[in-house]
Every structure is written in structure tokens, then in C-alpha cells.
């Protein structure tokens, strides 16, 4: 067996294209070539297309993380739910793994497949809109849905929006959907605002599910990382939208002062959203806190909102959509100027119980270096009011008697495009070490969008008292274990 140096050296000289976390080996161009292809000519006629050309397969062989490489045998560009059901049945018959790709923005191969990959962006219609509900194909991006709902009279919005809205509805409903710029204080996660789903299970059956109909399937697919079904359509709650957003930005060098003001603002009347950025020591501010109030006619009362805070706010106003798409614009800029999509992103994302935020920050922030975040990465903190979360997944920390849980992201972005096996190994080891400590000493759970290596034991601990129910749903709805092998939750 080669030692680590020899291993990396050998891999590097053979043109590494990525890492395979299940076999724990680096994938080279030669080893990435798939074995003989299944008999795709026997797939029944489709409304869309099943493509097998190399360019189409290579284009979906990695995700935003650029760490894991899995090239599928074929890519389904579905024209209908029926296509997905047909191809899932074919995969089951031929024992092929099958994964769904929304926008491919997870960072550790969660949605990749060596078998068939369903490119869900091809199913992206809005089927109906009312002031209270949107029925959509799951491949639609939140940005496109939000533009459509905001154009209604009266204006509406999804009650919770991720910071970046170029993500698919099916993708964020499969991970949870934290309110990056809208939601969290007065609404739940995106999974908490789903009325009904259409799902293709691992047997190729098309099912409808909700809180009252096939609720075990509903519970298993929302935040369920694609393990029990492909979400094809969703009926989603909508909420009234305001016209403007006023944001108060405050800077801190001190963890205690920052946390005090954060806790004040998340409970303050008139504040609709709060999040924070964190920076490695040595930068001008360690924390930047953003509180936003949405408004139509009367302006927010600045004095009331900022009363008693220990920093002086910078105040900016924006139209609602400009506010909601702030991060999209920033990412578009990075895409255009830095080749952001190709940079390596070993992201670390956890849920912390409400009571442990101060201690965790005091322990971790002083250890961060600029390399831990990188010039194009971000450290982020998002509060979520626990009473508004209703679904078993994603797994939040055990209740600790507080009303809040916090997501903490250390979204590392490398300075240069890869491959860079040494950097990846270093960062994956960092993430594994940090997560074990966060879980064991601070009661954290994983928000599974990033790049934290997980063993079978880690997954069982993650799901805790829901593990058996999740396993039962997997056996029932994906008895051949073909759906979404990426995270290797069930082996
Ligand atoms: C810039 C940026 C900002 C972000 N901000 C936030 C934020 O504010 N809040 C937040 O919660 N997250 C945030 N995320 C993380 C994001 O929610 C996840 O990466 C999400 O998975 C991305 O959606 P996607 O469409 O790219 O999904 P993908 O990465 O394509 O899929 C995610 C997982 O779900 C599975 N899947 C996808 N579609 C389906 C489907 N229809 N049915 C069943 N399984 C499916 C995939 O196989 C994969 O396992 C952010 C990510 C980025 C890059």
C-alpha cells in the first residue's frame, strides 16, 4: 500500500479529476472511464431525452464543490414525470444508481451518480399561482418562482428564501432550505412551507403525499437528501410581499457584544430577517450583523429597531427583489470574473443549539485563518426560530430549552481552480475534526449541503431517534437502494 505522499503523488501524476468518497480513492481520467454501458436502447420511449454523449455526462460529473467526480452512464433530460418514473424503473431493473440534480450546488458529490443522472432543470414550469399557493415543477429555480409570485396582484413571495436563489426547489426541499435572506424569524425552513408533493419513488411509482396523505413519504423526502424519492412537483405556501427592504449593517470585533446584539435583534419587533458574516481574526471586523425590515408605506422606525445596540448601523434601502437577489448578483459577478464555479469548495455547515452559539464562536473563531474561508468564501450565521420548524428533517440539534437554533457555515473557497488533492485532504480533515468536536462537545448536527466526510456511524448519530423511521421509509420506497447513493447514508 502506498503511503499518503506516494498516494497523492501517484494520483497527481495521473491527472486527478476528483475524489470518490465511498471508495476513498482519487479518481483519475483513466479510472473515471465507466465500465460497459447498460442497454439504454431498451428504455421505453420518453417525452424528453436520455443522452449518453461524453460532453453531456462530463458536464454533470461534479458539483459546485469540485471535489468529488462521478460520471454517469447516461443523463436524463426529462420531458415529464412519466420519464422519471420510466427511467427509475429501468435503473431498478438493471441495478443502476440514479440521482437527481437540481442546480448541483452541494459540495461533496451528494447528487452525483455513476449510473443515471436526472437533470431536473428541464422540468421547470409554474403550474398554478394563487395569492396563497404556487404549484411548480421541482426543477424551477427559486429566483424564477419569486419573480413570478412577485408579479402577482397582490404581490406575494415564498415565505422563506435562501440567500442564493439560483437553487432549485427540488434541491433545497431535499436539504431543508434555510432562510438566507427571507425567513427564519417569522417563518420556518422551506420544507415547512410545502403543502403537497408529487414524488417518483425508487420503485418508479408516482405518489402524491402531504401531512395527511402518505405522511411517511412526505416526511422522508422533505430534507431527505433524495433517499426515498424524486420530488417532481410541489405545492408551496406563499405569503404577502412588501415592496421595500431596509437593512441595518453593524460591525463587531467582540464575540460577546456581537451575540448580545444578535439575540436582541432576532426578537425585536419590526425586524423581519437577521443574519451575520464572520471573518478570521486580523480582519477589520470579526462579525458583520445584518437586520432587515420589510415595508410598504410607512418607513421602519430606525430608533426603535436599533435601540440599545452596541454598534452604529449603516442603513440601506432596496426594492424587495433587489434585496432578495443580492447574493445572486454577487455570485454572478464571481462567476464572470473569477471562474467561481470551478474553484474547490470544501464547505462546513452545521446546526448549533441556541444555547451554545457564544461558546462555539469563542472556541472556533480565534482558530480560523484567512485560508479557512478564502478570498471568495464566507463565514455565515443564520438564526431559525425553532417553534416554526415542523418537519423531522433536516435534523436540528436536540431541543435545549431555547427558542432558537443557528446554522453556522464556514464556506471555504480555494483561491485557484483544482485539482488540488493536498488542499482537499487538508480541508476535509479539518471539517471532519471540527464536526466531531461540534457534535460531541456542543450538540451540533450537520446541515448536509457541504463537505464533511461522514461514516455509517455518523449518519446514525445524525438521525438519532429518527434513524429507524428513515430506514423503514428507505426500505419501503427504495427497496433496491438505487436512489441518490452520493451521501452513502444507508451504506
Ligand atoms: C451561494 C449559495 C448560497 C446558499 N445559500 C443557502 C441558504 O441561504 N440556505 C440554504 O438552506 N442553503 C443554501 N445553500 C445551499 C443549498 O441549499 C444546497 O446546496 C442545495 O442543495 C442546492 O440546491 P440545488 O438545486 O443545487 O440542489 P442539488 O445540489 O442539485 O441537490 C441537492 C441534493 O438533493 C438531491 N435532489 C435534488 N433535486 C431533487 C429532487 N427533485 N428530488 C429528490 N432529490 C433531489 C440531489 O441528488 C442532492 O443530493 C446555498 C448554496 C450556495 C451555492
XYZ file of C-alpha atoms in Angstrom, residues 33-341:
309
model
C -13.981 5.862 -17.631
C -17.148 3.870 -16.864
C -17.339 0.120 -17.444
C -19.577 -1.176 -20.211
C -22.817 0.748 -20.623
C -26.206 -0.711 -19.677
C -28.652 -1.460 -22.542
C -30.153 2.022 -22.751
C -31.651 1.160 -26.142
C -34.210 -0.873 -24.162
C -35.533 2.170 -22.285
C -39.172 2.712 -23.357
C -39.936 5.852 -25.425
C -39.592 9.123 -23.498
C -41.093 12.608 -23.742
C -37.614 14.018 -23.112
C -34.171 12.600 -23.887
C -31.723 10.125 -22.436
C -28.301 11.310 -23.560
C -25.123 9.271 -23.424
C -22.604 11.514 -25.169
C -19.420 12.218 -23.305
C -19.823 16.000 -23.074
C -23.277 15.737 -21.514
C -22.071 13.168 -18.968
C -18.892 15.042 -18.114
C -20.856 18.276 -17.592
C -22.667 16.685 -14.629
C -19.777 14.616 -13.242
C -19.018 17.052 -10.450
C -20.869 19.642 -8.380
C -20.114 23.115 -7.079
C -17.532 21.679 -4.668
C -15.254 20.344 -7.436
C -14.110 17.663 -5.015
C -15.990 14.517 -5.991
C -16.095 13.157 -9.532
C -18.691 10.630 -10.681
C -19.503 10.394 -14.347
C -22.898 8.881 -15.090
C -23.518 6.364 -17.860
C -26.426 8.462 -19.081
C -28.184 11.739 -18.409
C -31.967 12.005 -18.427
C -33.333 15.334 -19.601
C -36.902 14.607 -18.597
C -39.890 15.869 -20.522
C -42.345 14.679 -17.880
C -42.765 12.973 -14.529
C -43.526 9.842 -16.541
C -39.981 9.942 -17.981
C -38.513 9.965 -14.493
C -40.711 7.034 -13.456
C -39.728 5.094 -16.599
C -36.016 5.643 -16.080
C -36.155 4.872 -12.353
C -37.857 1.548 -13.184
C -35.156 0.828 -15.781
C -32.439 1.637 -13.239
C -34.053 -0.652 -10.700
C -34.221 -3.487 -13.199
C -30.534 -3.032 -14.071
C -29.372 -2.232 -10.514
C -28.113 1.205 -11.538
C -27.783 4.104 -9.132
C -29.868 7.143 -10.060
C -29.560 10.668 -8.688
C -31.386 13.894 -9.329
C -29.532 17.104 -9.991
C -31.218 20.407 -9.311
C -28.539 23.051 -9.785
C -25.746 20.825 -8.446
C -24.780 23.288 -5.688
C -23.993 20.875 -2.898
C -20.243 20.475 -2.497
C -19.405 16.849 -1.752
C -20.986 14.798 -4.510
C -24.366 14.466 -2.756
C -26.231 14.486 -6.070
C -23.748 12.708 -8.355
C -24.209 9.270 -9.864
C -22.164 6.590 -11.615
C -25.415 5.265 -13.071
C -28.035 7.670 -14.394
C -28.321 11.335 -13.574
C -31.680 13.099 -13.861
C -31.124 16.695 -14.934
C -34.178 18.120 -13.292
C -33.718 21.674 -14.538
C -35.608 20.600 -17.660
C -38.841 20.378 -15.621
C -39.313 23.981 -14.552
C -42.907 25.106 -15.096
C -45.158 27.102 -12.816
C -48.433 25.158 -12.995
C -50.607 27.500 -10.966
C -50.343 30.573 -8.777
C -52.839 31.945 -6.293
C -52.192 34.521 -3.549
C -51.605 31.624 -1.137
C -50.112 28.764 -3.144
C -47.782 28.009 -6.040
C -47.758 24.642 -7.766
C -44.461 24.138 -9.580
C -42.187 21.597 -11.182
C -39.348 20.921 -8.788
C -36.653 21.863 -11.314
C -37.655 25.524 -11.248
C -35.231 27.934 -9.580
C -36.441 29.886 -6.553
C -35.464 33.087 -8.352
C -37.805 32.363 -11.256
C -40.612 31.373 -8.918
C -40.121 34.522 -6.821
C -40.209 36.761 -9.890
C -43.490 35.111 -10.906
C -45.103 35.371 -7.466
C -43.967 38.970 -7.018
C -45.588 39.896 -10.332
C -48.981 38.784 -8.957
C -51.539 41.251 -7.670
C -51.340 41.348 -4.717
C -47.551 40.775 -4.637
C -46.523 37.530 -2.989
C -43.312 35.706 -2.140
C -42.230 32.317 -0.861
C -42.133 32.876 2.925
C -38.543 31.595 3.117
C -35.835 32.245 0.542
C -32.267 31.008 0.532
C -29.508 33.608 0.251
C -28.766 32.461 -3.280
C -31.967 31.907 -5.227
C -30.448 30.245 -8.279
C -31.083 26.933 -6.468
C -33.827 24.525 -7.488
C -36.995 23.978 -5.497
C -36.352 20.208 -5.503
C -32.749 20.696 -4.376
C -33.439 22.888 -1.355
C -36.539 20.896 -0.367
C -34.231 17.870 -0.300
C -31.790 19.554 2.098
C -34.053 21.858 4.140
C -33.872 25.411 2.835
C -32.742 27.919 5.456
C -33.927 31.497 5.157
C -30.701 33.079 3.952
C -32.300 36.440 3.142
C -36.010 35.897 3.811
C -37.412 33.847 6.697
C -36.076 32.272 9.851
C -37.563 34.709 12.362
C -41.195 34.605 11.258
C -41.257 31.510 9.045
C -39.824 28.012 9.077
C -37.448 26.374 6.655
C -38.588 25.926 3.067
C -39.592 22.338 3.922
C -42.049 23.741 6.481
C -43.969 25.564 3.761
C -44.849 22.656 1.497
C -48.480 21.610 1.170
C -48.190 18.654 -1.145
C -45.611 16.849 -3.237
C -45.610 14.636 -6.278
C -42.836 12.074 -5.880
C -41.414 9.268 -8.020
C -40.297 6.594 -5.586
C -37.412 4.170 -6.049
C -39.866 1.616 -7.428
C -40.860 4.026 -10.191
C -44.308 4.676 -8.710
C -45.726 8.189 -8.872
C -47.186 9.196 -5.499
C -48.805 12.273 -4.016
C -48.027 12.984 -0.407
C -48.711 15.598 2.240
C -49.026 15.897 6.018
C -52.203 13.825 5.827
C -51.655 11.588 2.794
C -48.742 9.118 2.787
C -47.205 11.220 5.520
C -44.290 8.792 5.953
C -43.193 9.520 2.376
C -43.748 13.267 2.857
C -41.567 13.184 5.971
C -38.888 11.068 4.300
C -38.442 13.199 1.183
C -38.538 16.698 2.701
C -34.978 17.273 3.847
C -34.410 13.611 2.950
C -31.454 14.054 0.561
C -33.191 12.224 -2.284
C -33.085 8.892 -0.445
C -36.719 7.832 -0.821
C -37.956 9.540 -3.963
C -37.528 12.138 -6.656
C -39.624 15.212 -5.900
C -41.207 16.148 -9.214
C -43.849 18.736 -8.275
C -44.519 20.813 -5.170
C -47.431 22.859 -3.880
C -45.817 25.646 -1.858
C -47.123 28.273 0.556
C -46.906 31.896 -0.491
C -47.007 34.970 1.737
C -47.764 38.646 1.082
C -44.636 40.518 -0.086
C -43.649 44.052 0.843
C -42.225 46.499 -1.643
C -39.035 47.530 0.152
C -36.325 46.206 2.427
C -34.323 48.351 4.850
C -31.110 46.737 6.080
C -29.121 47.760 9.158
C -25.495 46.557 8.958
C -23.431 46.554 12.161
C -19.792 45.577 12.742
C -18.187 43.985 15.816
C -14.752 42.870 16.922
C -16.017 41.208 20.057
C -17.965 37.933 20.239
C -19.918 38.831 23.380
C -21.132 42.195 22.045
C -21.996 40.650 18.687
C -24.001 37.822 20.252
C -25.827 40.221 22.568
C -26.977 42.372 19.653
C -27.784 39.321 17.524
C -30.043 37.982 20.265
C -31.651 41.396 20.715
C -32.402 41.778 17.023
C -33.857 38.297 16.427
C -36.562 39.059 18.989
C -37.088 42.705 18.116
C -40.485 43.841 16.897
C -40.308 45.127 13.322
C -37.230 43.100 12.320
C -38.042 40.545 9.612
C -34.676 38.947 8.949
C -31.270 38.646 10.608
C -28.028 37.008 9.565
C -24.335 37.584 10.166
C -20.998 37.174 8.461
C -17.923 36.127 10.391
C -14.321 36.765 9.424
C -10.994 35.311 10.551
C -9.140 37.248 13.272
C -6.955 40.025 11.923
C -9.563 41.404 9.537
C -11.091 44.781 10.405
C -14.302 43.360 11.891
C -14.831 39.835 13.144
C -18.607 39.930 12.705
C -20.976 41.827 10.477
C -24.601 41.650 11.523
C -27.445 42.408 9.102
C -31.014 43.071 10.249
C -33.711 43.781 7.682
C -37.206 45.243 7.943
C -39.617 44.920 5.013
C -42.033 47.789 4.426
C -44.578 49.292 2.044
C -45.812 52.739 3.045
C -44.576 53.865 6.452
C -40.812 53.708 6.896
C -39.377 51.479 9.639
C -38.625 53.297 12.897
C -34.806 53.338 12.887
C -34.522 54.429 16.505
C -36.821 51.647 17.709
C -35.049 48.980 15.669
C -31.526 49.952 16.737
C -32.353 50.856 20.358
C -29.703 49.689 22.815
C -27.364 48.123 20.232
C -23.653 48.480 20.835
C -22.644 49.279 17.229
C -23.696 52.051 14.884
C -25.658 50.810 11.878
C -25.157 51.609 8.229
C -28.628 51.783 6.734
C -29.522 50.918 3.136
C -32.860 50.610 1.357
C -33.595 48.382 -1.620
C -36.605 47.122 -3.507
C -37.750 43.698 -2.287
C -36.493 41.772 -5.318
C -33.169 43.626 -5.410
C -32.722 42.711 -1.755
C -33.740 39.068 -2.293
C -31.312 38.727 -5.213
C -28.319 40.477 -3.577
C -26.267 37.296 -3.281
C -27.242 36.129 -6.768
C -25.734 39.321 -8.150
C -22.561 38.837 -6.114
C -22.216 35.216 -7.268
C -22.860 36.193 -10.894
C -20.006 38.665 -10.577
C -17.681 35.993 -9.126
C -18.725 33.607 -11.882
C -17.936 36.150 -14.557
C -14.657 37.383 -13.107
C -13.153 34.540 -11.044
C -14.395 31.328 -12.647
C -16.155 30.729 -9.305
C -17.891 27.549 -10.460
